[in-house]
Amino acid sequence: MITKKSYRSHETVRPEAAEEGGTADSPANSFGFFPATGLPQVHAITEYAVDTWQRSVLYADVMRQRGNQYQAHLTEEVPNVLDFPSEVILSGQDLPRPVNYWLVRIVPPKDKPTDNMKRPFVVIDPRAGHGPGIGGFKVDSEIGVVIDAGHPCYFIGFLPDPVPEQTIEDVMHAQAAFMEKVLALHPCREGKPAVIGNCQAGWQILMTAAMRPELFGPIIVAGAPLSYWAGWRGRDPMRYTAGLLGGSWLTALTSDIGGGRFDGAWLVQNFENLNPANTLWNKQYHLYSNIDTEAQRYLGFEKYWGGYVFLNDVEMQYIVDNLFIGNRLATAELITSDGERIDLRNIRSPIVVFCSYGDNITPPPQALGWITDLYGDDEDVLTHDQTIVYATHDSVGHLGIFVSGAVSRKEHHKFTTNIDLIDVLPAGTYRATIAGDAPKNSGPSIGNYELSIEPTRMVDLRDIVQPDPESDRRFAAVAQLSKTNLALYRQFVQPWVRQAVTPQTAHWVQTMHPLRLSYEWWSDHNPLAPLVADTAKKIREQRAPISEDNPFLQFQGIWSDAIVKTLNLWRDARDDACEKAFEWTYSSPWVQALAGQSGDDEPMRQRPSVTPEHRAFVAQEIEELRDAVTEGGAIEAGIRAVFYIHRFCSSIDERRANLTLELHQPNCDRGFDMDSFRAIVRRQANIMRLDTDAAITALPQLLAHEEPGRIREVARTLERLRSIGPLSTAEETSLTQMLDVFEVAATAQDTVLS
């Protein structure tokens, strides 16, 4: 993004020149478009010419450093961009099904030691074209936030080259092994490890959690696509790519030309094509126009952006066929080679979905559509005992969701510091909002903002996702025709391609990729590089940036804005044409008939069924809840009281939730049994949801065997709700009612004991 300069309004206009649009000695007199500055015209031109030359040399030198950095990154044994020291805990290459992944422990700085009594976090970066480390490539990052909060932190990364024949299932088994290792290293009761999965790592960790739900605590997926057909008309053109290219046969061809490996640079190329203004102009112009301050930030990001990795052909084909085109994850259609169905409804941990309206790679419909795909209504979510929290950002782009320092200091900070609150939320869907602004100082420090979690409904999610059965019909036709085209390619073309490609030609094709060439051509290997480096050094020693009042500099900004607007207009026209071509092609009755679709209105995506065993389980659970209405003690009574007091409240804020933790264990600084507390809260929530009147009527029975001191201690904790914030009239009345119940129970116990 370009940081626009602030164009100042100049008021040094002589009265006699005001009507002419400028001063007599201003360039505006000659050209009519420069504001009056008071600078002599010759001086302005000279100053701008010198500054332009200096910026050009400094820009060329930064690009030279970028090339050197790229070359050095390629020679690293384990290329990554982590800004934190780490130590390898487990290598995926040593597993029974070897993969190119590894688990490392982040070594915290001495001034921020880890509290091993806190639950560990595991951060996983996407293998979507780039190398690992973006989740912790600076202090203001996801890993930085976790370290700042005192949690043990682990990171799952990967090498540039996959192990031959490794598959997506192998990676899932490796991630499960890594989680087992983290659990073994932290056998405390503070809760199971929390996991942050960025982009492609989000869907992959959810697939693993569906297979091994017992290994996971809360799971945060940031910018992760899960429902690939979803999107808003006129806004999300990337989802049309496969249909316009005829399906996944091109993926197979690309892998074959690469000698059995898919070059991640092609994925990055797809990302860059989405925003030509940024790719072709904005990013480089922003560096050029801010060359005195932007170089280090630019080089830090480019180290990640240019660190391309590879995937095996079977991995990439699986992803494209089953996810991008087939969209089979969100409707539980994926089955492993062992015959196990990957059903996201099996996940028992809370799932936090973080997405942004400014994301053109994973827009909110693709991040949230799996919920409306899997569940028919709110009752469906409850009967599967699943907790889903979603949070949306108004404007940040795709990478900013897990890279932006402002997002880390605000959203990721609040998710991390309130992970226990998220873990104990009862089943249901919730919307998380964060009030206030993130702090502008460096470091993930606490700002003046607060997390609030509001229960929501499936209808609210559908308003965001906007499911479109007709659009699904088109994408279903793409999926079917893709299978046909892929089969034709494999039968008639693939044998010839594989016969023609040698390791040497595959290496040449990868080396000559346009994105790689952009890093390769200009570095210290170029004979002109020493001259540029020496000149840039001399310029930095005597650098004097141009005045912002210079009219030529202001015209440069206007010219840049015109380029950006032109490229954006071209992008919009291109995207609109692609969308119309896609809809025209795949709305055709002939194409849909070729894809095996009938003319009826049967939905193209059937929601996964509910088994008879599940219905029997739910019926049994309801009976057990009815029997448990009179079971429990002071803890259960206190939690029911909190639910009763806030039954009309539209949101759950972190202060009230943290107060509730004290009901379970007043001195919870050490040894807090989070799993036990979570089970109690969720069970009492279900009892209250089943029959609120019966649950409250039974409170005296729950308190009948408690010590009077313990009853009054819980009552005092409840009374502190008044000090947290103003209560509504209904909440105040309910609190008074509950305090009376507890006091009557304590008095009765005093009588019994006396």
XYZ file of N, CA and C in Angstrom, residues 401-567:
501
model
N -3.660 -10.273 8.028
C -4.378 -11.013 9.063
C -3.408 -11.701 10.009
N -2.270 -12.166 9.479
C -1.309 -12.832 10.367
C 0.086 -12.205 10.289
N 0.207 -11.036 9.648
C 1.497 -10.361 9.544
C 1.473 -8.971 10.156
N 0.360 -8.256 10.025
C 0.282 -6.868 10.469
C 0.592 -6.727 11.959
N 1.467 -5.772 12.272
C 1.777 -5.506 13.666
C 0.574 -4.971 14.427
N -0.226 -4.119 13.775
C -1.415 -3.573 14.432
C -2.413 -4.677 14.758
N -2.573 -5.627 13.837
C -3.479 -6.756 14.079
C -2.945 -7.629 15.205
N -1.640 -7.854 15.241
C -1.051 -8.664 16.316
C -1.248 -8.014 17.671
N -1.051 -6.689 17.736
C -1.191 -5.990 19.015
C -2.636 -5.917 19.480
N -3.567 -6.081 18.569
C -4.974 -5.964 18.933
C -5.660 -7.324 18.935
N -5.997 -7.838 17.747
C -6.787 -9.071 17.669
C -6.047 -10.277 18.254
N -4.820 -10.524 17.783
C -4.113 -11.713 18.252
C -3.756 -11.605 19.729
N -3.496 -10.397 20.179
C -3.229 -10.211 21.602
C -4.453 -10.583 22.444
N -5.629 -10.157 22.012
C -6.833 -10.446 22.790
C -7.213 -11.923 22.705
N -6.999 -12.546 21.538
C -7.259 -13.976 21.447
C -6.348 -14.740 22.396
N -5.086 -14.336 22.460
C -4.108 -15.053 23.281
C -4.384 -14.877 24.767
N -4.590 -13.653 25.193
C -4.776 -13.398 26.622
C -6.128 -13.874 27.136
N -7.053 -14.163 26.232
C -8.368 -14.651 26.640
C -8.634 -16.064 26.133
N -7.563 -16.814 25.939
C -7.726 -18.150 25.387
C -8.495 -19.055 26.343
N -8.367 -18.847 27.651
C -9.115 -19.673 28.610
C -10.608 -19.360 28.554
N -10.939 -18.093 28.364
C -12.348 -17.725 28.201
C -12.922 -18.413 26.962
N -12.193 -18.373 25.868
C -12.661 -19.019 24.638
C -12.823 -20.516 24.852
N -11.917 -21.104 25.617
C -11.930 -22.553 25.810
C -13.168 -23.033 26.565
N -13.712 -22.209 27.454
C -14.835 -22.664 28.281
C -16.189 -22.208 27.754
N -16.221 -21.541 26.623
C -17.507 -21.113 26.078
C -18.406 -22.316 25.824
N -19.661 -22.225 26.183
C -20.600 -23.316 25.867
C -20.750 -23.490 24.364
N -21.319 -24.607 23.981
C -21.533 -24.879 22.558
C -22.403 -23.785 21.940
N -22.150 -23.502 20.678
C -22.910 -22.486 19.959
C -22.009 -21.672 19.064
N -22.588 -20.730 18.345
C -21.822 -19.824 17.496
C -21.785 -18.444 18.143
N -20.640 -17.787 18.024
C -20.427 -16.500 18.674
C -19.688 -15.562 17.718
N -19.904 -14.272 17.937
C -19.161 -13.244 17.207
C -18.294 -12.482 18.209
N -17.003 -12.406 17.939
C -16.073 -11.691 18.812
C -15.813 -10.301 18.255
N -15.880 -9.301 19.104
C -15.549 -7.936 18.717
C -14.569 -7.371 19.732
N -13.753 -6.453 19.277
C -12.746 -5.838 20.145
C -12.930 -4.339 20.075
N -13.282 -3.751 21.198
C -13.534 -2.316 21.260
C -12.235 -1.581 21.550
N -12.064 -0.436 20.894
C -10.873 0.371 21.125
C -9.863 0.206 20.019
N -8.728 0.905 20.135
C -7.680 0.886 19.117
C -6.434 0.210 19.659
N -5.691 -0.434 18.761
C -4.428 -1.062 19.140
C -3.409 0.020 19.475
N -2.495 -0.225 20.422
C -1.461 0.756 20.740
C -0.515 0.962 19.578
N -0.016 2.165 19.417
C 0.839 2.470 18.277
C 2.313 2.281 18.600
N 2.656 2.107 19.874
C 4.050 1.875 20.210
C 4.474 0.478 19.789
N 5.760 0.264 19.643
C 6.255 -1.044 19.233
C 6.100 -2.031 20.366
N 5.962 -3.281 20.017
C 5.782 -4.344 20.993
C 4.333 -4.647 21.219
N 4.038 -5.923 21.473
C 2.644 -6.336 21.642
C 2.122 -6.023 23.029
N 2.106 -4.736 23.398
C 1.655 -4.350 24.721
C 0.148 -4.232 24.758
N -0.374 -4.233 25.971
C -1.822 -4.186 26.154
C -2.335 -2.794 25.837
N -3.362 -2.713 25.050
C -3.959 -1.445 24.697
C -5.253 -1.213 25.447
N -5.865 -0.083 25.167
C -7.105 0.279 25.830
C -8.273 -0.280 25.036
N -8.403 -1.596 25.036
C -9.501 -2.232 24.321
C -9.887 -3.517 25.037
N -11.054 -4.026 24.687
C -11.612 -5.162 25.422
C -12.317 -6.116 24.469
N -12.118 -7.401 24.724
C -12.764 -8.434 23.927
C -14.176 -8.674 24.444
N -15.116 -8.725 23.518
C -16.501 -9.038 23.852
C -16.979 -10.128 22.908
N -17.648 -11.136 23.456
C -18.113 -12.265 22.661
C -19.626 -12.344 22.759
N -20.275 -12.257 21.615
C -21.728 -12.186 21.561
C -22.313 -13.431 20.905
N -23.236 -14.103 21.567
C -23.897 -15.239 20.913
C -24.589 -14.798 19.624
N -24.475 -15.603 18.602
C -25.083 -15.268 17.321
C -25.834 -16.478 16.791
N -26.407 -16.341 15.611
C -27.241 -17.413 15.052
C -26.785 -17.750 13.642
N -27.247 -18.884 13.166
C -26.888 -19.304 11.823
C -27.387 -18.311 10.780
N -28.515 -17.677 11.049
C -29.048 -16.720 10.076
C -28.091 -15.540 9.911
N -27.386 -15.162 10.992
C -26.406 -14.081 10.893
C -25.220 -14.499 10.035
N -24.802 -15.751 10.176
C -23.704 -16.255 9.353
C -24.109 -16.333 7.884
N -25.348 -16.737 7.646
C -25.805 -16.807 6.254
C -25.865 -15.424 5.615
N -26.130 -14.400 6.426
C -26.124 -13.042 5.892
C -24.732 -12.655 5.392
N -23.684 -13.192 6.037
C -22.316 -12.908 5.607
C -21.935 -13.774 4.415
N -22.196 -15.066 4.530
C -21.781 -16.016 3.493
C -22.601 -15.847 2.219
N -23.887 -15.581 2.371
C -24.813 -15.435 1.245
C -24.754 -16.650 0.308
N -25.128 -17.827 0.812
C -25.115 -19.028 -0.034
C -25.959 -18.840 -1.287
N -25.462 -19.364 -2.410
C -26.128 -19.190 -3.702
C -26.211 -20.543 -4.398
N -27.365 -21.216 -4.373
C -27.479 -22.541 -5.003
C -27.138 -22.526 -6.486
N -27.488 -21.443 -7.189
C -27.176 -21.382 -8.619
C -25.672 -21.306 -8.849
N -24.974 -20.565 -7.990
C -23.521 -20.508 -8.081
C -22.914 -21.874 -7.786
N -23.465 -22.581 -6.801
C -22.982 -23.926 -6.497
C -23.144 -24.856 -7.699
N -24.213 -24.668 -8.438
C -24.450 -25.507 -9.613
C -23.343 -25.293 -10.660
N -22.924 -24.051 -10.827
C -21.847 -23.776 -11.778
C -20.538 -24.416 -11.321
N -20.224 -24.251 -10.042
C -18.965 -24.813 -9.551
C -18.997 -26.346 -9.557
N -20.150 -26.918 -9.335
C -20.273 -28.374 -9.419
C -19.991 -28.847 -10.839
N -20.435 -28.073 -11.829
C -20.135 -28.410 -13.225
C -18.638 -28.324 -13.481
N -17.976 -27.304 -12.912
C -16.521 -27.184 -13.048
C -15.832 -28.426 -12.473
N -16.276 -28.848 -11.276
C -15.648 -29.997 -10.617
C -15.769 -31.253 -11.469
N -16.931 -31.459 -12.078
C -17.131 -32.661 -12.878
C -16.326 -32.605 -14.178
N -16.338 -31.452 -14.854
C -15.576 -31.324 -16.094
C -14.076 -31.371 -15.832
N -13.665 -30.910 -14.645
C -12.253 -31.002 -14.285
C -11.803 -32.454 -14.221
N -12.647 -33.322 -13.664
C -12.312 -34.748 -13.620
C -12.142 -35.311 -15.024
N -13.036 -34.912 -15.931
C -12.957 -35.401 -17.312
C -11.681 -34.928 -17.998
N -11.398 -33.636 -17.882
C -10.209 -33.086 -18.529
C -8.927 -33.665 -17.936
N -8.924 -33.870 -16.615
C -7.745 -34.463 -15.979
C -7.536 -35.890 -16.460
N -8.612 -36.639 -16.586
C -8.498 -38.017 -17.074
C -7.983 -38.049 -18.511
N -8.467 -37.129 -19.339
C -7.985 -37.064 -20.724
C -6.503 -36.709 -20.762
N -6.101 -35.761 -19.933
C -4.685 -35.387 -19.891
C -3.822 -36.567 -19.467
N -4.247 -37.247 -18.405
C -3.445 -38.364 -17.904
C -3.371 -39.521 -18.904
N -4.420 -39.694 -19.666
C -4.452 -40.806 -20.606
C -3.647 -40.524 -21.871
N -3.738 -39.303 -22.403
C -3.200 -39.051 -23.733
C -1.992 -38.107 -23.765
N -1.781 -37.304 -22.721
C -0.721 -36.301 -22.775
C 0.370 -36.561 -21.739
N -0.043 -36.903 -20.525
C 0.925 -37.024 -19.431
C 2.084 -37.977 -19.744
N 1.855 -39.145 -20.312
C 2.997 -40.029 -20.597
C 4.046 -39.373 -21.485
N 3.618 -38.589 -22.485
C 4.551 -37.927 -23.376
C 5.327 -36.824 -22.637
N 4.626 -36.068 -21.785
C 5.297 -34.990 -21.048
C 6.346 -35.558 -20.105
N 5.974 -36.583 -19.356
C 6.917 -37.168 -18.403
C 8.120 -37.792 -19.113
N 7.894 -38.321 -20.305
C 8.993 -38.899 -21.056
C 9.955 -37.814 -21.530
N 9.422 -36.637 -21.833
C 10.252 -35.563 -22.393
C 11.007 -34.780 -21.325
N 10.461 -34.709 -20.108
C 11.056 -33.887 -19.059
C 12.192 -34.642 -18.373
N 13.334 -34.011 -18.274
C 14.483 -34.556 -17.553
C 14.736 -33.704 -16.314
N 15.535 -34.189 -15.374
C 15.864 -33.352 -14.211
C 16.468 -32.015 -14.608
N 17.231 -32.005 -15.693
C 17.870 -30.757 -16.131
C 16.828 -29.761 -16.652
N 15.876 -30.248 -17.463
C 14.853 -29.335 -17.989
C 13.937 -28.845 -16.871
N 13.628 -29.717 -15.900
C 12.797 -29.293 -14.769
C 13.499 -28.190 -13.981
N 14.806 -28.364 -13.755
C 15.563 -27.333 -13.033
C 15.597 -26.028 -13.830
N 15.751 -26.124 -15.154
C 15.797 -24.928 -15.988
C 14.469 -24.177 -15.940
N 13.352 -24.921 -15.999
C 12.027 -24.297 -15.953
C 11.832 -23.572 -14.624
N 12.245 -24.205 -13.536
C 12.087 -23.566 -12.224
C 12.967 -22.326 -12.115
N 14.189 -22.404 -12.614
C 15.111 -21.272 -12.528
C 14.628 -20.085 -13.358
N 13.981 -20.375 -14.471
C 13.542 -19.317 -15.378
C 12.158 -18.780 -15.049
N 11.606 -19.167 -13.916
C 10.302 -18.605 -13.540
C 10.437 -17.092 -13.389
N 9.497 -16.308 -13.921
C 9.625 -14.843 -13.879
C 9.853 -14.276 -12.487
N 9.207 -14.830 -11.483
C 9.393 -14.300 -10.136
C 10.805 -14.563 -9.624
N 11.341 -15.744 -9.940
C 12.716 -16.021 -9.518
C 13.708 -15.116 -10.256
N 13.463 -14.903 -11.532
C 14.359 -14.041 -12.299
C 14.387 -12.623 -11.749
N 13.259 -12.162 -11.214
C 13.217 -10.806 -10.662
C 14.150 -10.645 -9.473
N 14.479 -11.749 -8.799
C 15.433 -11.714 -7.694
C 16.856 -12.041 -8.158
N 16.944 -12.832 -9.202
C 18.241 -13.352 -9.633
C 19.069 -12.330 -10.414
N 18.402 -11.492 -11.213
C 19.159 -10.717 -12.206
C 19.996 -9.592 -11.615
N 19.647 -9.128 -10.422
C 20.351 -7.963 -9.880
C 20.821 -8.260 -8.461
N 22.116 -8.511 -8.324
C 22.753 -8.782 -7.039
C 24.235 -8.474 -7.198
N 25.028 -8.857 -6.240
C 26.473 -8.611 -6.334
C 27.128 -9.397 -7.455
N 26.409 -10.363 -8.018
C 26.951 -11.099 -9.164
C 26.964 -10.246 -10.435
N 26.172 -9.180 -10.442
C 26.137 -8.298 -11.601
C 27.378 -7.392 -11.583
N 28.084 -7.233 -12.692
C 29.314 -6.427 -12.699
C 29.093 -4.958 -12.348
N 27.874 -4.450 -12.489
C 27.608 -3.056 -12.151
C 27.298 -2.854 -10.670
N 27.122 -3.936 -9.933
C 26.703 -3.829 -8.543
C 27.693 -3.066 -7.667
N 29.012 -3.292 -7.762
C 29.947 -2.539 -6.901
C 29.857 -1.026 -7.102
N 29.669 -0.606 -8.339
C 29.557 0.830 -8.608
C 28.318 1.407 -7.930
N 27.200 0.723 -8.042
C 25.964 1.191 -7.415
C 26.103 1.211 -5.901
N 26.698 0.166 -5.333
C 26.847 0.087 -3.877
C 27.722 1.222 -3.359
N 28.823 1.503 -4.063
C 29.729 2.573 -3.630
C 29.057 3.933 -3.748
N 28.343 4.159 -4.835
C 27.643 5.439 -5.018
C 26.561 5.620 -3.966
N 25.821 4.554 -3.670
C 24.754 4.633 -2.670
C 25.327 4.957 -1.292
N 26.486 4.410 -0.980
C 27.107 4.702 0.311
C 27.447 6.176 0.435
N 27.989 6.770 -0.631
C 28.332 8.191 -0.605
C 27.076 9.051 -0.505
N 26.007 8.634 -1.175
C 24.763 9.412 -1.123
C 24.196 9.406 0.285
N 24.232 8.259 0.957
C 23.676 8.177 2.319
C 24.441 9.086 3.275
N 25.724 9.257 3.035
C 26.534 10.095 3.931
C 26.154 11.562 3.840
N 25.636 11.995 2.694
C 25.287 13.408 2.524
C 23.850 13.611 2.068
N 23.017 12.630 2.351
C 21.622 12.652 1.887
C 20.839 13.767 2.561
N 20.122 14.554 1.758
C 19.221 15.601 2.249
C 17.910 15.456 1.497
N 16.895 14.827 2.102
C 15.627 14.581 1.386
C 15.007 15.888 0.891
N 14.275 15.778 -0.162
C 13.633 16.918 -0.787
C 12.527 17.489 0.097
N 12.286 18.776 -0.024
C 11.198 19.401 0.714
C 9.858 18.930 0.181
N 8.932 18.700 1.081
C 7.597 18.275 0.659
C 6.868 19.366 -0.107
N 7.355 20.614 -0.022
C 6.708 21.712 -0.746
C 7.075 21.744 -2.221
N 8.022 20.911 -2.625
C 8.463 20.951 -4.013
C 7.322 20.565 -4.945
N 6.966 21.406 -5.905
C 5.807 21.112 -6.771
C 6.006 19.879 -7.653
N 7.256 19.615 -8.034
C 7.506 18.434 -8.870
C 7.296 17.140 -8.077
N 7.624 17.180 -6.778
C 7.387 16.013 -5.924
C 5.887 15.777 -5.773
N 5.134 16.867 -5.655
C 3.688 16.731 -5.550
C 3.085 16.206 -6.852
N 3.617 16.664 -7.969
C 3.138 16.153 -9.241
C 3.478 14.670 -9.399
N 4.629 14.268 -8.863
C 5.009 12.852 -8.877
C 3.965 12.015 -8.153
N 3.479 12.515 -7.003
C 2.442 11.789 -6.273
C 1.146 11.696 -7.058
N 0.783 12.808 -7.727
C -0.426 12.807 -8.560
C -0.288 11.806 -9.703
N 0.867 11.790 -10.306
C 1.138 10.868 -11.413
C 1.052 9.416 -10.932
N 1.621 9.146 -9.757
C 1.558 7.787 -9.196
C 0.118 7.376 -8.935
N -0.660 8.285 -8.368
C -2.070 7.965 -8.104
C -2.811 7.658 -9.405
N -2.458 8.380 -10.471
C -3.114 8.137 -11.765
C -2.776 6.742 -12.294
N -1.525 6.328 -12.096
C -1.121 4.985 -12.528
C -1.900 3.931 -11.754
N -2.001 4.134 -10.448
C -2.717 3.173 -9.599
C -4.180 3.071 -10.018
N -4.798 4.218 -10.247
C -6.210 4.200 -10.642
C -6.395 3.525 -11.996
N -5.469 3.760 -12.908
C -5.567 3.121 -14.228
C -5.446 1.608 -14.110
N -4.478 1.144 -13.329
C -4.300 -0.295 -13.151
C -5.487 -0.909 -12.415
